[in-house]
Coordinates of C-alpha atoms in Angstrom, one line a residue:
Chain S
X1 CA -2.1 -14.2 -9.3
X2 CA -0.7 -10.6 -10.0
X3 CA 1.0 -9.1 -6.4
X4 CA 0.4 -5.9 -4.9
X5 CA 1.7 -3.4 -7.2
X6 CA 3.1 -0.1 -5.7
X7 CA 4.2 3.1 -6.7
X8 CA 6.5 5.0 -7.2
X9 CA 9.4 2.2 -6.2
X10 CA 11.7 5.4 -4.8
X11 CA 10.8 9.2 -4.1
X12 CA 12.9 11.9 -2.9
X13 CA 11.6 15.6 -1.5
X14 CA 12.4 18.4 0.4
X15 CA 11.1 19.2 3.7
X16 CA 7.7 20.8 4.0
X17 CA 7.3 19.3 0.0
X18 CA 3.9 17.0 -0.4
X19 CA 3.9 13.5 -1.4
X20 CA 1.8 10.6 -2.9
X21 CA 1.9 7.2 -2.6
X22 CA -0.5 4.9 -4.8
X23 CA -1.5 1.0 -4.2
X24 CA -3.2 -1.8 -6.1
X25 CA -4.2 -4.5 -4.3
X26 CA -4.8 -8.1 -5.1
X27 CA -8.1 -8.1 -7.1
X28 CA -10.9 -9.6 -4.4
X29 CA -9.0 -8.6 -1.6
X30 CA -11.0 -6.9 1.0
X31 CA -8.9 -5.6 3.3
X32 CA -5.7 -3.4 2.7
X33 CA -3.4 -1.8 4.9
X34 CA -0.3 1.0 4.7
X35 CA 2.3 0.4 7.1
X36 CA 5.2 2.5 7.9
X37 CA 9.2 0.9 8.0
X38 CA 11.7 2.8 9.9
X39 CA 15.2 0.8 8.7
X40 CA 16.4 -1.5 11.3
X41 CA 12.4 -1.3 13.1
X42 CA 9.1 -3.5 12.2
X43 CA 5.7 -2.1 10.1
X44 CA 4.4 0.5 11.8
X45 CA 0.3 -0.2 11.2
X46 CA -0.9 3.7 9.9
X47 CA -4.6 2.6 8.4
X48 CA -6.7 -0.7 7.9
X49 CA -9.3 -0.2 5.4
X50 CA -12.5 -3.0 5.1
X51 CA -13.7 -2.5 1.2
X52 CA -13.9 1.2 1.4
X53 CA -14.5 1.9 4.8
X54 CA -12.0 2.7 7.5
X55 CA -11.4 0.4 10.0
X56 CA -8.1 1.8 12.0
X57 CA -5.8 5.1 11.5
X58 CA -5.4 5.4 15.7
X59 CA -1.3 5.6 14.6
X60 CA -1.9 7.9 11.4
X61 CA -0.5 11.3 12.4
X62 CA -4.1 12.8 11.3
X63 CA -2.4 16.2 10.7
X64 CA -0.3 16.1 8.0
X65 CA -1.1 12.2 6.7
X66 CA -4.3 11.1 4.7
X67 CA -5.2 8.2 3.3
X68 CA -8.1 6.8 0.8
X69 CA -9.8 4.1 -0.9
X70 CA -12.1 4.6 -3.5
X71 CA -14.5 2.3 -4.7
X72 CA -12.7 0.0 -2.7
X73 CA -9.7 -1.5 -4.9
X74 CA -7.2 1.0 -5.1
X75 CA -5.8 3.4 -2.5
X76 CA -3.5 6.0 -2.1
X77 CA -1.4 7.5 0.6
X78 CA -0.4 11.2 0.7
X79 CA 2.0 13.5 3.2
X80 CA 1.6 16.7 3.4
X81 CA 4.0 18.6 5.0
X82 CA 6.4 16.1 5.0
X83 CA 9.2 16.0 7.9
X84 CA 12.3 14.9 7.9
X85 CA 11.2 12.0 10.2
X86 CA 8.9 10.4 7.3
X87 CA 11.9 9.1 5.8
X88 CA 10.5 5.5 5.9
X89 CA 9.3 2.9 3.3
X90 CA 6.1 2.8 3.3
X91 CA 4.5 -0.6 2.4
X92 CA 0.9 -1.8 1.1
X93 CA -0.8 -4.7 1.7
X94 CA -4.1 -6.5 1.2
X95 CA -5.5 -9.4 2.3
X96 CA -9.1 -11.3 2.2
X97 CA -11.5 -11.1 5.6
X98 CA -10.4 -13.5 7.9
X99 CA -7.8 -13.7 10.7
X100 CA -6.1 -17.2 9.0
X101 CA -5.3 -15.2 5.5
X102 CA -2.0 -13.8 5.6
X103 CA -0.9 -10.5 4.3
X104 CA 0.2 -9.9 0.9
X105 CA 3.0 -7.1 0.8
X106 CA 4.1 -5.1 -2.5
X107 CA 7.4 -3.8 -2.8
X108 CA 6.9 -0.7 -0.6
X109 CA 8.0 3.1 -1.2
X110 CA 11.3 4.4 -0.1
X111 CA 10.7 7.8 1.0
X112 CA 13.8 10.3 1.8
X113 CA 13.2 13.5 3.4
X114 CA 15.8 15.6 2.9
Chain Y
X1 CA -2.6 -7.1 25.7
X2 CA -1.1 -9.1 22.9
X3 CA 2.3 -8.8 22.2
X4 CA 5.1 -10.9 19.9
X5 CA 8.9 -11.2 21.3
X6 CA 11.9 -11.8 19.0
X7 CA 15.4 -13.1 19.6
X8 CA 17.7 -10.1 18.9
X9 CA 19.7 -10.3 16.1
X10 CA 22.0 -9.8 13.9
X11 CA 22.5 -13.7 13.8
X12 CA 25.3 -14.5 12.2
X13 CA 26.0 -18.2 11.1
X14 CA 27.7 -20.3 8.7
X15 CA 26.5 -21.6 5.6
X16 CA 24.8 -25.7 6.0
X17 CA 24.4 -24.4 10.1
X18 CA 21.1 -25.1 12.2
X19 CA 19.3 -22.2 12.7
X20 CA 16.7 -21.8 15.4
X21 CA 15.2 -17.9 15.6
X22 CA 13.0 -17.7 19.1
X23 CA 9.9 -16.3 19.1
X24 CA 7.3 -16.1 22.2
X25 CA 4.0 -14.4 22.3
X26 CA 1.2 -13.4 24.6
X27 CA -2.6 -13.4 23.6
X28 CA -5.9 -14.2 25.2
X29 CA -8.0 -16.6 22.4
X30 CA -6.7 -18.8 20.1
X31 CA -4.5 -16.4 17.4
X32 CA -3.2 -17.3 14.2
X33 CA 0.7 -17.3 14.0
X34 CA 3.0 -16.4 10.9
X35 CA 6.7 -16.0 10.0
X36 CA 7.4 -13.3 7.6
X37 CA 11.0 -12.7 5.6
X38 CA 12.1 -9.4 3.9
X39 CA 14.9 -10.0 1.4
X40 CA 17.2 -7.0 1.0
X41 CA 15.2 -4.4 -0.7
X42 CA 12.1 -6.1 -0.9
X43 CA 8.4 -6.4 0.7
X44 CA 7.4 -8.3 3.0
X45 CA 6.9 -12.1 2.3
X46 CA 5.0 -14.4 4.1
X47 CA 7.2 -18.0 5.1
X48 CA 4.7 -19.4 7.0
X49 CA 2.0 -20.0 9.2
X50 CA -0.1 -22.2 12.2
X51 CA -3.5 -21.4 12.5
X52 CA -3.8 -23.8 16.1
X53 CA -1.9 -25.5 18.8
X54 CA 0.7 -27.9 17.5
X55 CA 0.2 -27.3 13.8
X56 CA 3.7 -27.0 12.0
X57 CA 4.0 -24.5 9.5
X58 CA 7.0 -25.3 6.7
X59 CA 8.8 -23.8 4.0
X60 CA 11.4 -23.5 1.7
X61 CA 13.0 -25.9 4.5
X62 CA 12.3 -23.7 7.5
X63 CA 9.6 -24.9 10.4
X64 CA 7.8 -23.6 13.2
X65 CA 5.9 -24.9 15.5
X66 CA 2.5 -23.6 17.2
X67 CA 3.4 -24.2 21.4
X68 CA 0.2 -23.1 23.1
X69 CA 2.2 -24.4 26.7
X70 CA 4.8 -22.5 26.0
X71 CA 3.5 -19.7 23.8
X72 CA 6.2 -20.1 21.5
X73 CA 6.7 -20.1 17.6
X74 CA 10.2 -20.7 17.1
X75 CA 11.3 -21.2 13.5
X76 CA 14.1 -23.5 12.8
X77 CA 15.9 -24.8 9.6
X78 CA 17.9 -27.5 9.6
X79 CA 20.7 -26.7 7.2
X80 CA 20.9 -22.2 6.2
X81 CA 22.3 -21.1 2.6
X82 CA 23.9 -18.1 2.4
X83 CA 20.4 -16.9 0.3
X84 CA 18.9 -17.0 3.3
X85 CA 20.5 -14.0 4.5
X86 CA 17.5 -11.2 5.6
X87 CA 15.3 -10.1 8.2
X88 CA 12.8 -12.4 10.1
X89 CA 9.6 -11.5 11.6
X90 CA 7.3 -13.3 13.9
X91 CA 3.8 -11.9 14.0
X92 CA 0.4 -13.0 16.3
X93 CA -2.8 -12.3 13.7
X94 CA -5.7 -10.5 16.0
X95 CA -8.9 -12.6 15.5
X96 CA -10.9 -8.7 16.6
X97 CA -9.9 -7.2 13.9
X98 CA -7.6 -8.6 11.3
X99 CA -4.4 -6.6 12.2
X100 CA -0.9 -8.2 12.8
X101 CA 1.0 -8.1 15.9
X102 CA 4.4 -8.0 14.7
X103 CA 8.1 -9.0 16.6
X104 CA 11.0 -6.6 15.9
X105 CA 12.4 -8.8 13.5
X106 CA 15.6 -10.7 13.8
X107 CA 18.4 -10.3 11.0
X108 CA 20.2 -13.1 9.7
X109 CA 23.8 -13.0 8.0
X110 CA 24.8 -16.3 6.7
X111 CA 28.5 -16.6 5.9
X112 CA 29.7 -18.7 3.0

């Protein structure tokens, strides 16, 4: 089966700059999350979508990050402003309903915030 | 609340050494348990997993094995290559709500 695909691989902007991040899941998987990766840290959860629907962005800094899922496959991930301390990769994955299927991760987004 | 607790790396071993990574949780119910690997540069992969007490997830030569007495998950392998070399997470799966509870992760160097 194809993997989570995920672009762009690398992106570089300024302070203050806007950015977008795009996802493709694994086709029939329900659920998808974006995480946040600090180097040297673990994912950071920032929103848990079930088809189309929200399930958790309680750690998604509401003010300058959104996130969508339309029609429930794809999704992307946008910053705007963007602070120096978004420099991150920022990871995809999907997975189907049920707390035994494990996580499929793409290749994840390196920010840098310069 | 749940929580997942890694051995502190950077672990730094030989090539052909044992290698035991410790990993200990704390849950209420009956989670799922997984070890994850991130190669330099790359996503997250899943290495394996136990679904209930005493199951023994395995591969690619590494083991762990689901302790409910001692709430532990410790992934071993028996003989490291020097390809073995990245970061290792342990993470508890939430049976409210599908999310991951994930360990710090623990790097591993293996020398040649």
């Amino acid at each position: 089966e194809a993997g989570v695909a995920q672009s762009p691989r690398y992106k570089i902007i300024e302070k203050r700059q806007s950015v977008a991040f795009w996802c493709n899941p694994i086709s029939g998987h329900a659920t998808l999350y974006w995480y946040q990766q600090i180097l040297g840290q673990g994912p950071k959860l920032l929103i848990q979508f079930q088809n189309n629907g929200v399930v958790d962005d309680s750690q998604l800094p509401k003010d300058r990050f959104s996130a969508e899922r339309l029609k429930g496959v794809d999704s992307t991930l946008k910053i705007q402003p963007a602070k120096l301390e978004d420099s991150a990769v920022y990871l995809c994955a999907s997975s189907q309903a049920g707390i035994n299927s494990p996580l499929h991760f793409g290749n994840g987004t390196r920010l840098t915030v310069t | 609340g749940n929580s997942v607790t890694q051995m502190e790396g950077p672990v730094t071993l030989s090539e052909e050494a044992f290698l035991t990574i410790n990993c200990t949780y704390t849950a209420t119910g009956y989670p799922s348990l997984f070890w994850y690997v991130q190669y330099p540069g790359e996503g997250l992969q899943l290495l394996l997993k136990a679904t209930k007490a005493d199951d023994k997830g395995s591969n690619k030569g590494f083991e762990a094995t689901y302790r409910k007495e001692t709430t532990s998950f410790h992934l071993e392998k028996g003989s490291v290559q020097v390809s073995d070399s990245a970061v290792y997470f342990c993470a508890l799966g939430s049976d409210s709500n599908y999310q991951l509870i994930w360990g710090a992760g623990t790097k591993l160097i293996i020398k040649p």
